[in-house]
């Protein structure tokens, strides 16, 4: 996302560290034939001006405190990405370049490599374990240590600890509450202050419990309280959630925040789909023994405008929706909440998805792509995270899909949610909840969306998952390249049947906890052929993503 020239007076060493914090991509920085470094210049700045006129004075105070607390999530995540970024930021601050410092604070993360910085880059890739593990740690070394030290496994593999070397050949787990105390303590104070101000009981309870969690590393009760938020327009998620940054094991959670304002009318309009979640689970195309009815099916839905973000929510690919919490215990008790960020999604449709459709699809199919089905697909993607295998039994031992699939989990789960989302939308059409006559609109929006995701890079979880869908469905004959027209043509019937077969394959990898099978699945399908390369190369004039710029206060 960078395009500002850095003053040559800055030390070169930190820039090598910056490069070490940027994920590598296939083919020396290119995705297929598409130069990702060049694409960073096409990130579209979008000034976000969400409507806050209806907030009371009390609610405005609470939101502003949450925005302030989000700043501490930035500081923690900067360190979770890697200490090299901390040193880099310090050098930028010392240079006096306020514009560059502001840019860095808004955008640090996986898009840090712009053409102007190439002279400063090192050649080392980002450590797979980012800042969660020693930079030189290999999976083989750590696996051997865990096997030899089973009494330490739980602490070392906890989602809420940082792993450090301890003496000769040893390791120690440092709790987040200790490692990031200088940021978590003031963040907790801000949440307590907000809890004192709000008169909404459910928000008061969540903020108080989340403040406690920051200092105890026990997030269960506060996650349960978050699921019970009601009667307030303030929809906030703040804490350690996603594991995408941990590419070594996929277990360490990154700190982030979403400060959003809920639209009650739009939320209610989508809420009816929650009543079908149990039926959706029973309709999955796998043997009934693998259906998961132990999860809760409450799954509240919120359509909201984001007013601020922090931590892992800021850099890289901008989130258009989230599905939390990830704790399987909470999901089994209460399900998970789906929050669609309406203003972010709308900006991405107008600036990116609609133009991509014109490049990728035949004219008559491109014309079918719609914001309505982008939003519905986004919702059903998030709903689908709450369906399918979660807690599983392998070789007589109870475990989770995440634990079994390790660093492969995120990409497979994102791909599964995409495919299941389309599968369930088709199911809603069968049930009469959506018009059958809009099937073509749904399918065209889905296929165009695969290319939007793959442009982010096929090593990133969403992009890798999209590439696997592309490879599988192309082989299945769901769409084909029209050489004369220079675009894809969808075979709708083959696409519908291919989605069913692909979903079945991915669900069984999860149900059996098949790590090797998942590796083989991605090795076979998560690639771009020459036609996909050509299509993506033809998108130079379309932004790869947006950079939302939010107000500092409301």
PDB file of N, CA and C in Angstrom, residues 131-189:
ATOM      1  N   UNK A 131       6.427 -12.217  14.741  1.00  0.00           N
ATOM      2  CA  UNK A 131       7.034 -11.865  16.019  1.00  0.00           C
ATOM      3  C   UNK A 131       6.592 -12.743  17.169  1.00  0.00           C
ATOM      4  N   UNK A 132       5.907 -13.849  16.869  1.00  0.00           N
ATOM      5  CA  UNK A 132       5.387 -14.736  17.913  1.00  0.00           C
ATOM      6  C   UNK A 132       6.424 -15.747  18.395  1.00  0.00           C
ATOM      7  N   UNK A 133       7.428 -16.024  17.555  1.00  0.00           N
ATOM      8  CA  UNK A 133       8.437 -17.042  17.843  1.00  0.00           C
ATOM      9  C   UNK A 133       9.817 -16.462  17.541  1.00  0.00           C
ATOM     10  N   UNK A 134      10.897 -17.104  17.993  1.00  0.00           N
ATOM     11  CA  UNK A 134      12.231 -16.667  17.574  1.00  0.00           C
ATOM     12  C   UNK A 134      12.332 -16.657  16.048  1.00  0.00           C
ATOM     13  N   UNK A 135      12.978 -15.646  15.502  1.00  0.00           N
ATOM     14  CA  UNK A 135      13.006 -15.474  14.043  1.00  0.00           C
ATOM     15  C   UNK A 135      13.661 -16.643  13.330  1.00  0.00           C
ATOM     16  N   UNK A 136      14.595 -17.327  14.001  1.00  0.00           N
ATOM     17  CA  UNK A 136      15.312 -18.426  13.352  1.00  0.00           C
ATOM     18  C   UNK A 136      14.682 -19.794  13.622  1.00  0.00           C
ATOM     19  N   UNK A 137      13.521 -19.812  14.278  1.00  0.00           N
ATOM     20  CA  UNK A 137      12.893 -21.084  14.641  1.00  0.00           C
ATOM     21  C   UNK A 137      12.329 -21.785  13.410  1.00  0.00           C
ATOM     22  N   UNK A 138      12.604 -23.085  13.308  1.00  0.00           N
ATOM     23  CA  UNK A 138      12.011 -23.890  12.247  1.00  0.00           C
ATOM     24  C   UNK A 138      10.939 -24.789  12.840  1.00  0.00           C
ATOM     25  N   UNK A 139      10.018 -25.190  11.987  1.00  0.00           N
ATOM     26  CA  UNK A 139       8.945 -26.079  12.431  1.00  0.00           C
ATOM     27  C   UNK A 139       9.513 -27.404  12.933  1.00  0.00           C
ATOM     28  N   UNK A 140      10.556 -27.886  12.271  1.00  0.00           N
ATOM     29  CA  UNK A 140      11.159 -29.172  12.657  1.00  0.00           C
ATOM     30  C   UNK A 140      11.762 -29.101  14.059  1.00  0.00           C
ATOM     31  N   UNK A 141      12.470 -27.998  14.340  1.00  0.00           N
ATOM     32  CA  UNK A 141      13.073 -27.848  15.661  1.00  0.00           C
ATOM     33  C   UNK A 141      12.004 -27.783  16.744  1.00  0.00           C
ATOM     34  N   UNK A 142      10.961 -27.006  16.487  1.00  0.00           N
ATOM     35  CA  UNK A 142       9.948 -26.817  17.518  1.00  0.00           C
ATOM     36  C   UNK A 142       9.099 -28.074  17.698  1.00  0.00           C
ATOM     37  N   UNK A 143       8.782 -28.777  16.622  1.00  0.00           N
ATOM     38  CA  UNK A 143       8.038 -30.031  16.733  1.00  0.00           C
ATOM     39  C   UNK A 143       8.788 -31.025  17.604  1.00  0.00           C
ATOM     40  N   UNK A 144      10.102 -31.105  17.379  1.00  0.00           N
ATOM     41  CA  UNK A 144      10.916 -32.042  18.159  1.00  0.00           C
ATOM     42  C   UNK A 144      10.923 -31.654  19.633  1.00  0.00           C
ATOM     43  N   UNK A 145      10.995 -30.345  19.898  1.00  0.00           N
ATOM     44  CA  UNK A 145      10.990 -29.885  21.285  1.00  0.00           C
ATOM     45  C   UNK A 145       9.653 -30.166  21.956  1.00  0.00           C
ATOM     46  N   UNK A 146       8.559 -29.924  21.252  1.00  0.00           N
ATOM     47  CA  UNK A 146       7.239 -30.172  21.827  1.00  0.00           C
ATOM     48  C   UNK A 146       7.039 -31.653  22.135  1.00  0.00           C
ATOM     49  N   UNK A 147       7.545 -32.498  21.255  1.00  0.00           N
ATOM     50  CA  UNK A 147       7.406 -33.937  21.490  1.00  0.00           C
ATOM     51  C   UNK A 147       8.212 -34.372  22.708  1.00  0.00           C
ATOM     52  N   UNK A 148       9.365 -33.730  22.898  1.00  0.00           N
ATOM     53  CA  UNK A 148      10.222 -34.084  24.036  1.00  0.00           C
ATOM     54  C   UNK A 148       9.785 -33.397  25.323  1.00  0.00           C
ATOM     55  N   UNK A 149       8.947 -32.378  25.227  1.00  0.00           N
ATOM     56  CA  UNK A 149       8.529 -31.603  26.405  1.00  0.00           C
ATOM     57  C   UNK A 149       7.017 -31.458  26.442  1.00  0.00           C
ATOM     58  N   UNK A 150       6.291 -32.567  26.571  1.00  0.00           N
ATOM     59  CA  UNK A 150       4.819 -32.500  26.512  1.00  0.00           C
ATOM     60  C   UNK A 150       4.209 -31.638  27.606  1.00  0.00           C
ATOM     61  N   UNK A 151       4.901 -31.474  28.735  1.00  0.00           N
ATOM     62  CA  UNK A 151       4.364 -30.664  29.820  1.00  0.00           C
ATOM     63  C   UNK A 151       4.335 -29.178  29.470  1.00  0.00           C
ATOM     64  N   UNK A 152       5.107 -28.765  28.453  1.00  0.00           N
ATOM     65  CA  UNK A 152       5.141 -27.366  28.045  1.00  0.00           C
ATOM     66  C   UNK A 152       4.247 -27.079  26.839  1.00  0.00           C
ATOM     67  N   UNK A 153       3.723 -28.129  26.214  1.00  0.00           N
ATOM     68  CA  UNK A 153       3.000 -27.948  24.954  1.00  0.00           C
ATOM     69  C   UNK A 153       1.842 -26.951  25.086  1.00  0.00           C
ATOM     70  N   UNK A 154       1.033 -27.101  26.114  1.00  0.00           N
ATOM     71  CA  UNK A 154      -0.158 -26.248  26.226  1.00  0.00           C
ATOM     72  C   UNK A 154       0.216 -24.786  26.300  1.00  0.00           C
ATOM     73  N   UNK A 155       1.225 -24.452  27.097  1.00  0.00           N
ATOM     74  CA  UNK A 155       1.632 -23.056  27.238  1.00  0.00           C
ATOM     75  C   UNK A 155       2.290 -22.535  25.964  1.00  0.00           C
ATOM     76  N   UNK A 156       3.162 -23.336  25.368  1.00  0.00           N
ATOM     77  CA  UNK A 156       3.876 -22.890  24.175  1.00  0.00           C
ATOM     78  C   UNK A 156       2.957 -22.738  22.971  1.00  0.00           C
ATOM     79  N   UNK A 157       1.910 -23.553  22.896  1.00  0.00           N
ATOM     80  CA  UNK A 157       0.990 -23.499  21.762  1.00  0.00           C
ATOM     81  C   UNK A 157      -0.258 -22.673  22.059  1.00  0.00           C
ATOM     82  N   UNK A 158      -0.306 -22.046  23.212  1.00  0.00           N
ATOM     83  CA  UNK A 158      -1.450 -21.215  23.572  1.00  0.00           C
ATOM     84  C   UNK A 158      -1.630 -20.086  22.568  1.00  0.00           C
ATOM     85  N   UNK A 159      -2.871 -19.726  22.260  1.00  0.00           N
ATOM     86  CA  UNK A 159      -3.106 -18.573  21.376  1.00  0.00           C
ATOM     87  C   UNK A 159      -2.693 -17.248  21.998  1.00  0.00           C
ATOM     88  N   UNK A 160      -2.361 -17.256  23.294  1.00  0.00           N
ATOM     89  CA  UNK A 160      -2.126 -16.012  24.013  1.00  0.00           C
ATOM     90  C   UNK A 160      -0.740 -15.958  24.658  1.00  0.00           C
ATOM     91  N   UNK A 161       0.257 -16.587  24.018  1.00  0.00           N
ATOM     92  CA  UNK A 161       1.629 -16.501  24.512  1.00  0.00           C
ATOM     93  C   UNK A 161       2.589 -16.234  23.352  1.00  0.00           C
ATOM     94  N   UNK A 162       3.717 -15.629  23.692  1.00  0.00           N
ATOM     95  CA  UNK A 162       4.833 -15.449  22.769  1.00  0.00           C
ATOM     96  C   UNK A 162       5.907 -16.462  23.155  1.00  0.00           C
ATOM     97  N   UNK A 163       6.507 -17.122  22.175  1.00  0.00           N
ATOM     98  CA  UNK A 163       7.535 -18.136  22.431  1.00  0.00           C
ATOM     99  C   UNK A 163       8.913 -17.501  22.314  1.00  0.00           C
ATOM    100  N   UNK A 164       9.753 -17.733  23.328  1.00  0.00           N
ATOM    101  CA  UNK A 164      11.119 -17.214  23.319  1.00  0.00           C
ATOM    102  C   UNK A 164      12.091 -18.329  23.692  1.00  0.00           C
ATOM    103  N   UNK A 165      13.314 -18.174  23.232  1.00  0.00           N
ATOM    104  CA  UNK A 165      14.340 -19.141  23.605  1.00  0.00           C
ATOM    105  C   UNK A 165      14.715 -18.955  25.066  1.00  0.00           C
ATOM    106  N   UNK A 166      15.031 -20.074  25.702  1.00  0.00           N
ATOM    107  CA  UNK A 166      15.350 -20.074  27.132  1.00  0.00           C
ATOM    108  C   UNK A 166      16.564 -20.963  27.347  1.00  0.00           C
ATOM    109  N   UNK A 167      17.732 -20.326  27.387  1.00  0.00           N
ATOM    110  CA  UNK A 167      18.940 -21.107  27.576  1.00  0.00           C
ATOM    111  C   UNK A 167      19.318 -21.877  26.327  1.00  0.00           C
ATOM    112  N   UNK A 168      20.082 -22.921  26.494  1.00  0.00           N
ATOM    113  CA  UNK A 168      20.584 -23.723  25.393  1.00  0.00           C
ATOM    114  C   UNK A 168      19.549 -24.753  24.965  1.00  0.00           C
ATOM    115  N   UNK A 169      18.868 -24.464  23.870  1.00  0.00           N
ATOM    116  CA  UNK A 169      17.920 -25.437  23.321  1.00  0.00           C
ATOM    117  C   UNK A 169      16.555 -25.446  23.968  1.00  0.00           C
ATOM    118  N   UNK A 170      16.295 -24.566  24.907  1.00  0.00           N
ATOM    119  CA  UNK A 170      14.999 -24.544  25.567  1.00  0.00           C
ATOM    120  C   UNK A 170      14.124 -23.408  25.089  1.00  0.00           C
ATOM    121  N   UNK A 171      12.841 -23.468  25.481  1.00  0.00           N
ATOM    122  CA  UNK A 171      11.891 -22.431  25.106  1.00  0.00           C
ATOM    123  C   UNK A 171      11.013 -22.099  26.300  1.00  0.00           C
ATOM    124  N   UNK A 172      10.503 -20.872  26.316  1.00  0.00           N
ATOM    125  CA  UNK A 172       9.595 -20.447  27.368  1.00  0.00           C
ATOM    126  C   UNK A 172       8.427 -19.705  26.734  1.00  0.00           C
ATOM    127  N   UNK A 173       7.251 -19.881  27.321  1.00  0.00           N
ATOM    128  CA  UNK A 173       6.048 -19.183  26.849  1.00  0.00           C
ATOM    129  C   UNK A 173       5.820 -17.950  27.718  1.00  0.00           C
ATOM    130  N   UNK A 174       5.769 -16.784  27.099  1.00  0.00           N
ATOM    131  CA  UNK A 174       5.530 -15.533  27.816  1.00  0.00           C
ATOM    132  C   UNK A 174       4.098 -15.092  27.544  1.00  0.00           C
ATOM    133  N   UNK A 175       3.243 -14.981  28.553  1.00  0.00           N
ATOM    134  CA  UNK A 175       1.844 -14.573  28.332  1.00  0.00           C
ATOM    135  C   UNK A 175       1.756 -13.201  27.685  1.00  0.00           C
ATOM    136  N   UNK A 176       0.740 -13.026  26.847  1.00  0.00           N
ATOM    137  CA  UNK A 176       0.512 -11.730  26.225  1.00  0.00           C
ATOM    138  C   UNK A 176       0.407 -10.626  27.282  1.00  0.00           C
ATOM    139  N   UNK A 177      -0.277 -10.918  28.387  1.00  0.00           N
ATOM    140  CA  UNK A 177      -0.493  -9.899  29.415  1.00  0.00           C
ATOM    141  C   UNK A 177       0.819  -9.396  29.994  1.00  0.00           C
ATOM    142  N   UNK A 178       1.845 -10.223  29.913  1.00  0.00           N
ATOM    143  CA  UNK A 178       3.175  -9.821  30.378  1.00  0.00           C
ATOM    144  C   UNK A 178       3.971  -9.176  29.257  1.00  0.00           C
ATOM    145  N   UNK A 179       3.982  -9.808  28.093  1.00  0.00           N
ATOM    146  CA  UNK A 179       4.770  -9.316  26.965  1.00  0.00           C
ATOM    147  C   UNK A 179       4.323  -7.933  26.513  1.00  0.00           C
ATOM    148  N   UNK A 180       3.019  -7.690  26.526  1.00  0.00           N
ATOM    149  CA  UNK A 180       2.473  -6.430  26.014  1.00  0.00           C
ATOM    150  C   UNK A 180       1.835  -5.599  27.125  1.00  0.00           C
ATOM    151  N   UNK A 181       2.318  -5.765  28.358  1.00  0.00           N
ATOM    152  CA  UNK A 181       1.696  -5.122  29.518  1.00  0.00           C
ATOM    153  C   UNK A 181       1.623  -3.613  29.370  1.00  0.00           C
ATOM    154  N   UNK A 182       2.665  -2.978  28.812  1.00  0.00           N
ATOM    155  CA  UNK A 182       2.682  -1.512  28.754  1.00  0.00           C
ATOM    156  C   UNK A 182       1.640  -0.959  27.794  1.00  0.00           C
ATOM    157  N   UNK A 183       1.050  -1.817  26.973  1.00  0.00           N
ATOM    158  CA  UNK A 183      -0.037  -1.395  26.082  1.00  0.00           C
ATOM    159  C   UNK A 183      -1.398  -1.907  26.562  1.00  0.00           C
ATOM    160  N   UNK A 184      -1.411  -3.110  27.095  1.00  0.00           N
ATOM    161  CA  UNK A 184      -2.674  -3.699  27.530  1.00  0.00           C
ATOM    162  C   UNK A 184      -3.215  -3.030  28.788  1.00  0.00           C
ATOM    163  N   UNK A 185      -2.333  -2.613  29.681  1.00  0.00           N
ATOM    164  CA  UNK A 185      -2.811  -1.969  30.905  1.00  0.00           C
ATOM    165  C   UNK A 185      -3.534  -0.653  30.630  1.00  0.00           C
ATOM    166  N   UNK A 186      -2.958   0.256  29.828  1.00  0.00           N
ATOM    167  CA  UNK A 186      -3.720   1.486  29.534  1.00  0.00           C
ATOM    168  C   UNK A 186      -4.948   1.222  28.668  1.00  0.00           C
ATOM    169  N   UNK A 187      -4.885   0.208  27.779  1.00  0.00           N
ATOM    170  CA  UNK A 187      -6.072  -0.134  26.991  1.00  0.00           C
ATOM    171  C   UNK A 187      -7.192  -0.605  27.902  1.00  0.00           C
ATOM    172  N   UNK A 188      -6.839  -1.399  28.903  1.00  0.00           N
ATOM    173  CA  UNK A 188      -7.833  -1.880  29.865  1.00  0.00           C
ATOM    174  C   UNK A 188      -8.452  -0.720  30.632  1.00  0.00           C
ATOM    175  N   UNK A 189      -7.644   0.274  30.983  1.00  0.00           N
ATOM    176  CA  UNK A 189      -8.172   1.430  31.704  1.00  0.00           C
ATOM    177  C   UNK A 189      -9.179   2.201  30.853  1.00  0.00           C
TER     178      UNK A 189
END
